[in-house]
Amino acid sequence: MSEQTDVTVQENTDLRRYEASTDAGVVAGFAEYEDVGVVRIFTHTEVDDAFEGQGVGSSLARGALDDVRRRGMRLSAKCEFIKGYVEKHPEYADLED
């Protein structure tokens, strides 16, 4: 893994996704979702090739899942990246629907 990139994760409600932005304001990755009742379904996650291996995906997943927890929602991971992240981080398993 190369150098860690500092990212901020914020929800973009207009696009129904969480975005990981660098300190320079560049969107380095995103995780798309759909809501069905109290279940947030993650459908697709993407990290820009320029930021691969810099911790952007992990920061994005952690920020998104922490927000799901904060909102009292449930999680359905249709996206392989989010699904894999939850498998590697069992502290989020209680969110699964």
XYZ file of C-alpha atoms in Angstrom:
97
model
C 0.000 0.000 0.000
C 1.354 3.386 -0.891
C 0.927 6.681 0.886
C -2.353 7.276 2.761
C -4.580 10.003 1.332
C -6.576 12.212 3.717
C -10.213 12.060 2.696
C -13.496 13.458 3.891
C -16.624 11.373 3.394
C -19.904 13.182 2.856
C -23.313 12.146 1.647
C -24.470 13.635 -1.657
C -28.226 13.198 -1.341
C -28.931 14.530 -4.847
C -26.887 11.704 -6.386
C -27.769 9.157 -3.650
C -24.176 8.389 -2.849
C -21.377 8.963 -0.380
C -18.352 10.746 -1.771
C -14.755 10.557 -0.581
C -13.040 13.855 -1.329
C -9.371 14.735 -0.927
C -8.243 17.813 0.969
C -7.920 19.457 -2.478
C -11.650 18.897 -3.071
C -11.226 16.128 -5.650
C -13.838 13.356 -5.505
C -11.609 10.280 -5.260
C -14.392 7.726 -4.917
C -18.067 7.159 -4.244
C -20.503 4.549 -2.933
C -23.981 4.605 -4.474
C -27.061 3.537 -2.536
C -30.819 3.175 -2.670
C -33.098 3.405 0.348
C -35.996 1.029 0.889
C -37.653 1.996 4.133
C -34.955 1.894 6.813
C -32.604 -0.248 4.711
C -29.765 1.477 2.868
C -28.810 -0.749 -0.069
C -25.285 -0.183 -1.368
C -25.280 -0.917 -5.087
C -21.905 0.238 -6.429
C -18.606 1.579 -5.113
C -15.847 3.072 -7.200
C -12.437 4.572 -6.424
C -10.593 6.589 -9.061
C -7.549 4.680 -10.348
C -5.288 7.565 -9.309
C -6.193 6.901 -5.650
C -6.067 3.085 -5.596
C -4.097 1.658 -2.687
C -4.214 4.884 -0.682
C -6.965 3.971 1.776
C -9.707 5.908 -0.021
C -12.007 2.889 -0.360
C -11.652 1.941 3.295
C -12.283 5.514 4.432
C -15.306 5.692 2.150
C -16.792 2.424 3.424
C -16.135 3.321 7.072
C -17.690 6.784 6.680
C -20.750 5.447 4.882
C -21.331 2.618 7.356
C -20.836 4.908 10.346
C -23.511 7.173 8.859
C -25.885 4.229 8.399
C -25.376 3.383 12.070
C -25.813 7.012 13.181
C -29.134 7.182 11.342
C -30.386 3.951 12.921
C -30.728 2.339 9.492
C -30.011 -1.210 8.335
C -27.543 -2.264 5.649
C -27.878 -4.383 2.542
C -24.599 -4.730 0.651
C -25.247 -5.646 -2.981
C -21.923 -4.049 -3.861
C -18.998 -6.481 -3.584
C -16.683 -3.840 -2.113
C -19.004 -2.912 0.775
C -19.859 -6.575 1.317
C -16.159 -7.442 1.530
C -15.476 -4.522 3.864
C -18.174 -5.717 6.287
C -16.768 -9.260 6.173
C -13.313 -7.935 7.120
C -14.715 -5.566 9.769
C -17.218 -7.520 11.892
C -17.979 -4.435 13.978
C -20.418 -3.538 11.158
C -22.089 -6.973 10.909
C -24.888 -5.899 13.265
C -26.082 -3.418 10.594
C -26.826 -6.133 8.040
C -30.459 -6.664 7.174
